[in-house]
Amino acid sequence: AGEEEDGDEELLGAGGPHTWTPQEKLLHEARLKAKAKRRLRRTSSRDSTRESLSEGGEPGPEPGSPKGRAHDRRSRMGKGRGLPKKGGAGGKGVWGAPGVVYGYQEPDARDPNYDEVAQGDTVYATVVPELEEGELEKNVQPMVMEYFEHGDTSEVMELLRGLNLGSRRHAVPSLAVALALEGKASHRELTSRLLSDLVGHIVTPEDIAWAFDKMLQDLPDLILDTPEAPQV
């Protein structure tokens, strides 16, 4: 287009002195302005291209080059469907698939978000283990000896309730009678009153019967400590 315009200018300027009409003069000036604008646009486009190369460094890799494929997030095996993994559900720190309703789960005390206050009223219960045979004698004997001093059966019952006698309830009347045999007549009278008050509260009539049967079986051993035990 520039060569055609140059040719037009030569045609207009050839043939020696020529007087241009006002229309030809206006047309010639318009062509010169258009030519200058085109040259200015070409120069500015070349400068912008150079600046972009200098600022951006090396041009980006070609779409088909190995360097361009290194950052491609698509499946390299060519088998991916373009869908998110697991359908967008599951994984660490996510809620799961949309529309999934989870059932009630018991709170875990090891959970970092576990709030003990939010679990409702907490009931603390003291669990007393059942007394062993040796421990029972160690705890009950001082109670009976003190009872011989004060004679208050309600205090003995209150102390016995604090112990977990379990299946060894029958040992209480048996131990009390054995101590009464070694004591005075007043001690035997207090023991009779104690056994009467304990029935129905701490021990049962069956426990009393079992205790006396056991004492009759152990009578030879009782005679060693109390020779008059059979008569008493």
PDB file of C-alpha atoms in Angstrom:
ATOM      1  CA  ALA A   1       0.000   0.000   0.000  1.00  0.00           C
ATOM      2  CA  GLY A   2       2.923   2.311   0.731  1.00  0.00           C
ATOM      3  CA  GLU A   3       4.440   1.621  -2.682  1.00  0.00           C
ATOM      4  CA  GLU A   4       1.107   2.372  -4.380  1.00  0.00           C
ATOM      5  CA  GLU A   5       0.876   5.655  -2.482  1.00  0.00           C
ATOM      6  CA  ASP A   6       4.454   6.520  -3.463  1.00  0.00           C
ATOM      7  CA  GLY A   7       3.563   5.761  -7.053  1.00  0.00           C
ATOM      8  CA  ASP A   8       0.532   7.994  -6.823  1.00  0.00           C
ATOM      9  CA  GLU A   9       2.673  10.820  -5.467  1.00  0.00           C
ATOM     10  CA  GLU A  10       5.137  10.389  -8.313  1.00  0.00           C
ATOM     11  CA  LEU A  11       2.307  10.455 -10.824  1.00  0.00           C
ATOM     12  CA  LEU A  12       0.938  13.548  -9.263  1.00  0.00           C
ATOM     13  CA  GLY A  13       4.368  15.177  -9.141  1.00  0.00           C
ATOM     14  CA  ALA A  14       5.616  14.017 -12.578  1.00  0.00           C
ATOM     15  CA  GLY A  15       5.344  15.861 -15.903  1.00  0.00           C
ATOM     16  CA  GLY A  16       7.127  18.985 -14.763  1.00  0.00           C
ATOM     17  CA  PRO A  17       5.446  21.967 -13.247  1.00  0.00           C
ATOM     18  CA  HIS A  18       1.825  21.258 -12.684  1.00  0.00           C
ATOM     19  CA  THR A  19      -0.774  23.388 -11.089  1.00  0.00           C
ATOM     20  CA  TRP A  20      -2.937  21.239  -8.760  1.00  0.00           C
ATOM     21  CA  THR A  21      -6.542  21.912  -8.345  1.00  0.00           C
ATOM     22  CA  PRO A  22      -7.797  22.370  -4.770  1.00  0.00           C
ATOM     23  CA  GLN A  23      -9.390  18.890  -4.843  1.00  0.00           C
ATOM     24  CA  GLU A  24      -6.116  17.240  -5.924  1.00  0.00           C
ATOM     25  CA  LYS A  25      -4.185  19.130  -3.284  1.00  0.00           C
ATOM     26  CA  LEU A  26      -6.562  18.013  -0.506  1.00  0.00           C
ATOM     27  CA  LEU A  27      -6.397  14.430  -1.734  1.00  0.00           C
ATOM     28  CA  HIS A  28      -2.608  14.501  -1.766  1.00  0.00           C
ATOM     29  CA  GLU A  29      -2.428  15.839   1.799  1.00  0.00           C
ATOM     30  CA  ALA A  30      -4.866  13.200   3.022  1.00  0.00           C
ATOM     31  CA  ARG A  31      -2.722  10.453   1.505  1.00  0.00           C
ATOM     32  CA  LEU A  32       0.406  11.818   3.170  1.00  0.00           C
ATOM     33  CA  LYS A  33      -1.324  11.895   6.626  1.00  0.00           C
ATOM     34  CA  ALA A  34      -2.604   8.332   6.225  1.00  0.00           C
ATOM     35  CA  LYS A  35       0.862   7.142   5.265  1.00  0.00           C
ATOM     36  CA  ALA A  36       2.416   8.804   8.337  1.00  0.00           C
ATOM     37  CA  LYS A  37      -0.169   7.214  10.672  1.00  0.00           C
ATOM     38  CA  ARG A  38       0.530   3.757   9.261  1.00  0.00           C
ATOM     39  CA  ARG A  39       4.275   4.181   9.799  1.00  0.00           C
ATOM     40  CA  LEU A  40       3.648   5.356  13.387  1.00  0.00           C
ATOM     41  CA  ARG A  41       1.474   2.319  14.151  1.00  0.00           C
ATOM     42  CA  ARG A  42       4.133  -0.080  12.786  1.00  0.00           C
ATOM     43  CA  THR A  43       6.859   1.556  14.884  1.00  0.00           C
ATOM     44  CA  SER A  44       4.801   1.499  18.116  1.00  0.00           C
ATOM     45  CA  SER A  45       3.845  -2.171  17.641  1.00  0.00           C
ATOM     46  CA  ARG A  46       7.519  -3.163  17.189  1.00  0.00           C
ATOM     47  CA  ASP A  47       8.519  -1.220  20.352  1.00  0.00           C
ATOM     48  CA  SER A  48       5.775  -2.832  22.448  1.00  0.00           C
ATOM     49  CA  THR A  49       6.857  -6.296  21.297  1.00  0.00           C
ATOM     50  CA  ARG A  50      10.458  -5.625  22.323  1.00  0.00           C
ATOM     51  CA  GLU A  51       9.373  -4.284  25.750  1.00  0.00           C
ATOM     52  CA  SER A  52       7.217  -7.332  26.477  1.00  0.00           C
ATOM     53  CA  LEU A  53      10.110  -9.661  25.652  1.00  0.00           C
ATOM     54  CA  SER A  54      12.520  -7.705  27.837  1.00  0.00           C
ATOM     55  CA  GLU A  55      10.120  -7.619  30.835  1.00  0.00           C
ATOM     56  CA  GLY A  56       8.766 -11.175  30.635  1.00  0.00           C
ATOM     57  CA  GLY A  57      12.093 -12.852  29.972  1.00  0.00           C
ATOM     58  CA  GLU A  58      11.948 -15.847  27.727  1.00  0.00           C
ATOM     59  CA  PRO A  59       8.746 -16.438  25.833  1.00  0.00           C
ATOM     60  CA  GLY A  60       6.392 -19.136  27.178  1.00  0.00           C
ATOM     61  CA  PRO A  61       6.837 -22.686  25.995  1.00  0.00           C
ATOM     62  CA  GLU A  62       5.010 -23.857  22.980  1.00  0.00           C
ATOM     63  CA  PRO A  63       1.800 -25.756  23.680  1.00  0.00           C
ATOM     64  CA  GLY A  64       3.282 -28.977  22.324  1.00  0.00           C
ATOM     65  CA  SER A  65       6.714 -28.690  23.964  1.00  0.00           C
ATOM     66  CA  PRO A  66       7.776 -31.018  26.862  1.00  0.00           C
ATOM     67  CA  LYS A  67       8.272 -28.006  29.143  1.00  0.00           C
ATOM     68  CA  GLY A  68       4.665 -26.979  28.674  1.00  0.00           C
ATOM     69  CA  ARG A  69       3.419 -30.472  29.471  1.00  0.00           C
ATOM     70  CA  ALA A  70       5.319 -30.538  32.801  1.00  0.00           C
ATOM     71  CA  HIS A  71       2.785 -28.125  34.357  1.00  0.00           C
ATOM     72  CA  ASP A  72      -0.269 -29.670  32.762  1.00  0.00           C
ATOM     73  CA  ARG A  73      -2.799 -30.692  35.453  1.00  0.00           C
ATOM     74  CA  ARG A  74      -4.629 -33.094  33.207  1.00  0.00           C
ATOM     75  CA  SER A  75      -4.144 -36.847  33.469  1.00  0.00           C
ATOM     76  CA  ARG A  76      -0.836 -37.878  31.840  1.00  0.00           C
ATOM     77  CA  MET A  77      -2.156 -41.359  31.163  1.00  0.00           C
ATOM     78  CA  GLY A  78      -4.896 -39.999  28.981  1.00  0.00           C
ATOM     79  CA  LYS A  79      -7.550 -41.795  31.051  1.00  0.00           C
ATOM     80  CA  GLY A  80      -8.839 -38.943  33.209  1.00  0.00           C
ATOM     81  CA  ARG A  81     -12.389 -37.688  32.738  1.00  0.00           C
ATOM     82  CA  GLY A  82     -11.668 -34.221  34.065  1.00  0.00           C
ATOM     83  CA  LEU A  83     -13.749 -34.839  37.236  1.00  0.00           C
ATOM     84  CA  PRO A  84     -12.554 -33.996  40.776  1.00  0.00           C
ATOM     85  CA  LYS A  85     -11.191 -36.863  42.822  1.00  0.00           C
ATOM     86  CA  LYS A  86     -13.827 -38.873  44.730  1.00  0.00           C
ATOM     87  CA  GLY A  87     -16.516 -36.688  43.263  1.00  0.00           C
ATOM     88  CA  GLY A  88     -15.438 -33.839  45.530  1.00  0.00           C
ATOM     89  CA  ALA A  89     -16.136 -35.827  48.721  1.00  0.00           C
ATOM     90  CA  GLY A  90     -13.960 -37.420  51.346  1.00  0.00           C
ATOM     91  CA  GLY A  91     -10.397 -36.579  52.127  1.00  0.00           C
ATOM     92  CA  LYS A  92      -8.849 -34.701  55.013  1.00  0.00           C
ATOM     93  CA  GLY A  93     -10.596 -31.623  56.371  1.00  0.00           C
ATOM     94  CA  VAL A  94     -13.732 -31.782  54.196  1.00  0.00           C
ATOM     95  CA  TRP A  95     -17.415 -32.315  55.014  1.00  0.00           C
ATOM     96  CA  GLY A  96     -18.141 -35.037  52.475  1.00  0.00           C
ATOM     97  CA  ALA A  97     -20.434 -35.312  49.470  1.00  0.00           C
ATOM     98  CA  PRO A  98     -23.437 -32.947  49.263  1.00  0.00           C
ATOM     99  CA  GLY A  99     -26.664 -34.399  50.631  1.00  0.00           C
ATOM    100  CA  VAL A 100     -25.017 -36.991  52.910  1.00  0.00           C
ATOM    101  CA  VAL A 101     -26.714 -37.207  56.342  1.00  0.00           C
ATOM    102  CA  TYR A 102     -24.575 -38.561  59.146  1.00  0.00           C
ATOM    103  CA  GLY A 103     -26.008 -40.413  62.133  1.00  0.00           C
ATOM    104  CA  TYR A 104     -25.416 -39.595  65.781  1.00  0.00           C
ATOM    105  CA  GLN A 105     -21.931 -40.346  67.040  1.00  0.00           C
ATOM    106  CA  GLU A 106     -20.916 -40.657  70.659  1.00  0.00           C
ATOM    107  CA  PRO A 107     -18.627 -37.789  71.721  1.00  0.00           C
ATOM    108  CA  ASP A 108     -14.994 -38.771  71.995  1.00  0.00           C
ATOM    109  CA  ALA A 109     -13.077 -37.387  74.960  1.00  0.00           C
ATOM    110  CA  ARG A 110      -9.888 -37.443  72.847  1.00  0.00           C
ATOM    111  CA  ASP A 111     -11.451 -35.137  70.258  1.00  0.00           C
ATOM    112  CA  PRO A 112      -9.793 -31.659  70.359  1.00  0.00           C
ATOM    113  CA  ASN A 113     -13.282 -30.099  70.147  1.00  0.00           C
ATOM    114  CA  TYR A 114     -14.664 -32.198  73.013  1.00  0.00           C
ATOM    115  CA  ASP A 115     -16.422 -29.994  75.552  1.00  0.00           C
ATOM    116  CA  GLU A 116     -17.081 -31.698  78.870  1.00  0.00           C
ATOM    117  CA  VAL A 117     -19.474 -28.940  80.002  1.00  0.00           C
ATOM    118  CA  ALA A 118     -21.675 -29.420  76.913  1.00  0.00           C
ATOM    119  CA  GLN A 119     -22.212 -33.125  77.636  1.00  0.00           C
ATOM    120  CA  GLY A 120     -24.857 -32.412  80.289  1.00  0.00           C
ATOM    121  CA  ASP A 121     -24.894 -32.995  84.022  1.00  0.00           C
ATOM    122  CA  THR A 122     -22.057 -35.147  85.236  1.00  0.00           C
ATOM    123  CA  VAL A 123     -22.818 -37.597  88.030  1.00  0.00           C
ATOM    124  CA  TYR A 124     -19.879 -38.674  90.135  1.00  0.00           C
ATOM    125  CA  ALA A 125     -20.312 -41.950  92.024  1.00  0.00           C
ATOM    126  CA  THR A 126     -17.905 -43.366  94.575  1.00  0.00           C
ATOM    127  CA  VAL A 127     -17.309 -47.057  93.948  1.00  0.00           C
ATOM    128  CA  VAL A 128     -16.225 -48.982  97.024  1.00  0.00           C
ATOM    129  CA  PRO A 129     -14.698 -52.409  96.277  1.00  0.00           C
ATOM    130  CA  GLU A 130     -16.001 -55.433  98.108  1.00  0.00           C
ATOM    131  CA  LEU A 131     -14.072 -56.182 101.282  1.00  0.00           C
ATOM    132  CA  GLU A 132     -11.820 -59.187 101.422  1.00  0.00           C
ATOM    133  CA  GLU A 133     -11.925 -61.532 104.402  1.00  0.00           C
ATOM    134  CA  GLY A 134      -8.888 -60.049 106.106  1.00  0.00           C
ATOM    135  CA  GLU A 135      -9.999 -56.462 105.466  1.00  0.00           C
ATOM    136  CA  LEU A 136     -13.485 -57.179 106.793  1.00  0.00           C
ATOM    137  CA  GLU A 137     -12.165 -58.341 110.162  1.00  0.00           C
ATOM    138  CA  LYS A 138      -9.782 -55.368 110.326  1.00  0.00           C
ATOM    139  CA  ASN A 139     -12.684 -52.900 109.768  1.00  0.00           C
ATOM    140  CA  VAL A 140     -15.515 -54.584 111.686  1.00  0.00           C
ATOM    141  CA  GLN A 141     -13.653 -55.573 114.869  1.00  0.00           C
ATOM    142  CA  PRO A 142     -12.909 -51.935 115.937  1.00  0.00           C
ATOM    143  CA  MET A 143     -16.578 -51.038 115.322  1.00  0.00           C
ATOM    144  CA  VAL A 144     -17.800 -53.798 117.611  1.00  0.00           C
ATOM    145  CA  MET A 145     -15.236 -52.971 120.327  1.00  0.00           C
ATOM    146  CA  GLU A 146     -16.276 -49.310 120.283  1.00  0.00           C
ATOM    147  CA  TYR A 147     -19.934 -50.368 120.368  1.00  0.00           C
ATOM    148  CA  PHE A 148     -19.246 -52.189 123.631  1.00  0.00           C
ATOM    149  CA  GLU A 149     -18.251 -48.763 125.001  1.00  0.00           C
ATOM    150  CA  HIS A 150     -21.051 -46.516 123.720  1.00  0.00           C
ATOM    151  CA  GLY A 151     -23.879 -49.032 123.027  1.00  0.00           C
ATOM    152  CA  ASP A 152     -25.317 -47.090 120.034  1.00  0.00           C
ATOM    153  CA  THR A 153     -26.509 -49.578 117.400  1.00  0.00           C
ATOM    154  CA  SER A 154     -27.433 -46.819 114.891  1.00  0.00           C
ATOM    155  CA  GLU A 155     -23.792 -45.682 114.760  1.00  0.00           C
ATOM    156  CA  VAL A 156     -22.631 -49.215 113.969  1.00  0.00           C
ATOM    157  CA  MET A 157     -25.228 -49.542 111.198  1.00  0.00           C
ATOM    158  CA  GLU A 158     -24.104 -46.236 109.678  1.00  0.00           C
ATOM    159  CA  LEU A 159     -20.491 -47.374 109.648  1.00  0.00           C
ATOM    160  CA  LEU A 160     -21.398 -50.741 108.140  1.00  0.00           C
ATOM    161  CA  ARG A 161     -23.346 -49.031 105.333  1.00  0.00           C
ATOM    162  CA  GLY A 162     -20.110 -47.295 104.288  1.00  0.00           C
ATOM    163  CA  LEU A 163     -18.508 -50.684 103.656  1.00  0.00           C
ATOM    164  CA  ASN A 164     -19.205 -52.913 100.674  1.00  0.00           C
ATOM    165  CA  LEU A 165     -19.862 -56.142 102.542  1.00  0.00           C
ATOM    166  CA  GLY A 166     -21.193 -57.931  99.470  1.00  0.00           C
ATOM    167  CA  SER A 167     -21.425 -61.677  99.959  1.00  0.00           C
ATOM    168  CA  ARG A 168     -19.606 -61.489 103.292  1.00  0.00           C
ATOM    169  CA  ARG A 169     -22.495 -59.994 105.281  1.00  0.00           C
ATOM    170  CA  HIS A 170     -22.774 -63.159 107.370  1.00  0.00           C
ATOM    171  CA  ALA A 171     -19.259 -62.553 108.731  1.00  0.00           C
ATOM    172  CA  VAL A 172     -20.449 -59.491 110.692  1.00  0.00           C
ATOM    173  CA  PRO A 173     -22.705 -61.338 113.188  1.00  0.00           C
ATOM    174  CA  SER A 174     -20.206 -64.206 113.392  1.00  0.00           C
ATOM    175  CA  LEU A 175     -17.381 -61.837 114.347  1.00  0.00           C
ATOM    176  CA  ALA A 176     -19.575 -59.936 116.818  1.00  0.00           C
ATOM    177  CA  VAL A 177     -20.593 -63.136 118.671  1.00  0.00           C
ATOM    178  CA  ALA A 178     -16.952 -64.352 118.765  1.00  0.00           C
ATOM    179  CA  LEU A 179     -15.888 -61.064 120.401  1.00  0.00           C
ATOM    180  CA  ALA A 180     -18.816 -61.244 122.828  1.00  0.00           C
ATOM    181  CA  LEU A 181     -17.735 -64.734 123.950  1.00  0.00           C
ATOM    182  CA  GLU A 182     -14.340 -63.329 124.918  1.00  0.00           C
ATOM    183  CA  GLY A 183     -15.915 -60.394 126.802  1.00  0.00           C
ATOM    184  CA  LYS A 184     -18.231 -59.916 129.742  1.00  0.00           C
ATOM    185  CA  ALA A 185     -21.895 -60.712 130.169  1.00  0.00           C
ATOM    186  CA  SER A 186     -22.781 -57.082 129.388  1.00  0.00           C
ATOM    187  CA  HIS A 187     -20.988 -57.410 126.057  1.00  0.00           C
ATOM    188  CA  ARG A 188     -23.062 -60.472 125.182  1.00  0.00           C
ATOM    189  CA  GLU A 189     -26.241 -58.577 126.006  1.00  0.00           C
ATOM    190  CA  LEU A 190     -25.165 -55.673 123.768  1.00  0.00           C
ATOM    191  CA  THR A 191     -24.313 -58.116 120.972  1.00  0.00           C
ATOM    192  CA  SER A 192     -27.779 -59.666 121.168  1.00  0.00           C
ATOM    193  CA  ARG A 193     -29.346 -56.216 120.824  1.00  0.00           C
ATOM    194  CA  LEU A 194     -27.024 -55.330 117.910  1.00  0.00           C
ATOM    195  CA  LEU A 195     -27.902 -58.473 115.952  1.00  0.00           C
ATOM    196  CA  SER A 196     -31.599 -57.779 116.446  1.00  0.00           C
ATOM    197  CA  ASP A 197     -31.251 -54.234 115.067  1.00  0.00           C
ATOM    198  CA  LEU A 198     -29.067 -55.292 112.130  1.00  0.00           C
ATOM    199  CA  VAL A 199     -31.636 -57.780 110.770  1.00  0.00           C
ATOM    200  CA  GLY A 200     -33.561 -56.229 107.888  1.00  0.00           C
ATOM    201  CA  HIS A 201     -31.119 -53.306 107.516  1.00  0.00           C
ATOM    202  CA  ILE A 202     -27.614 -54.731 107.129  1.00  0.00           C
ATOM    203  CA  VAL A 203     -28.082 -58.520 107.271  1.00  0.00           C
ATOM    204  CA  THR A 204     -30.910 -60.954 106.630  1.00  0.00           C
ATOM    205  CA  PRO A 205     -32.239 -63.734 108.889  1.00  0.00           C
ATOM    206  CA  GLU A 206     -30.471 -66.192 106.578  1.00  0.00           C
ATOM    207  CA  ASP A 207     -27.179 -64.394 107.247  1.00  0.00           C
ATOM    208  CA  ILE A 208     -27.719 -64.767 111.025  1.00  0.00           C
ATOM    209  CA  ALA A 209     -28.522 -68.487 110.655  1.00  0.00           C
ATOM    210  CA  TRP A 210     -25.451 -69.027 108.476  1.00  0.00           C
ATOM    211  CA  ALA A 211     -23.258 -67.208 111.030  1.00  0.00           C
ATOM    212  CA  PHE A 212     -24.380 -69.421 113.936  1.00  0.00           C
ATOM    213  CA  ASP A 213     -23.955 -72.599 111.871  1.00  0.00           C
ATOM    214  CA  LYS A 214     -20.397 -71.505 111.047  1.00  0.00           C
ATOM    215  CA  MET A 215     -19.637 -70.790 114.728  1.00  0.00           C
ATOM    216  CA  LEU A 216     -20.859 -74.255 115.758  1.00  0.00           C
ATOM    217  CA  GLN A 217     -18.546 -75.786 113.165  1.00  0.00           C
ATOM    218  CA  ASP A 218     -15.630 -73.705 114.475  1.00  0.00           C
ATOM    219  CA  LEU A 219     -16.434 -74.425 118.126  1.00  0.00           C
ATOM    220  CA  PRO A 220     -13.225 -76.436 118.723  1.00  0.00           C
ATOM    221  CA  ASP A 221     -11.176 -73.391 117.758  1.00  0.00           C
ATOM    222  CA  LEU A 222     -13.318 -71.091 119.927  1.00  0.00           C
ATOM    223  CA  ILE A 223     -12.732 -73.329 122.951  1.00  0.00           C
ATOM    224  CA  LEU A 224      -8.989 -72.642 122.675  1.00  0.00           C
ATOM    225  CA  ASP A 225      -9.586 -68.917 123.330  1.00  0.00           C
ATOM    226  CA  THR A 226     -12.758 -69.273 125.460  1.00  0.00           C
ATOM    227  CA  PRO A 227     -12.990 -72.622 127.314  1.00  0.00           C
ATOM    228  CA  GLU A 228     -16.575 -71.954 128.456  1.00  0.00           C
ATOM    229  CA  ALA A 229     -17.760 -71.131 124.914  1.00  0.00           C
ATOM    230  CA  PRO A 230     -20.089 -74.212 124.629  1.00  0.00           C
ATOM    231  CA  GLN A 231     -21.951 -73.273 127.819  1.00  0.00           C
ATOM    232  CA  VAL A 232     -22.148 -69.560 126.908  1.00  0.00           C
TER     233      VAL A 232
END
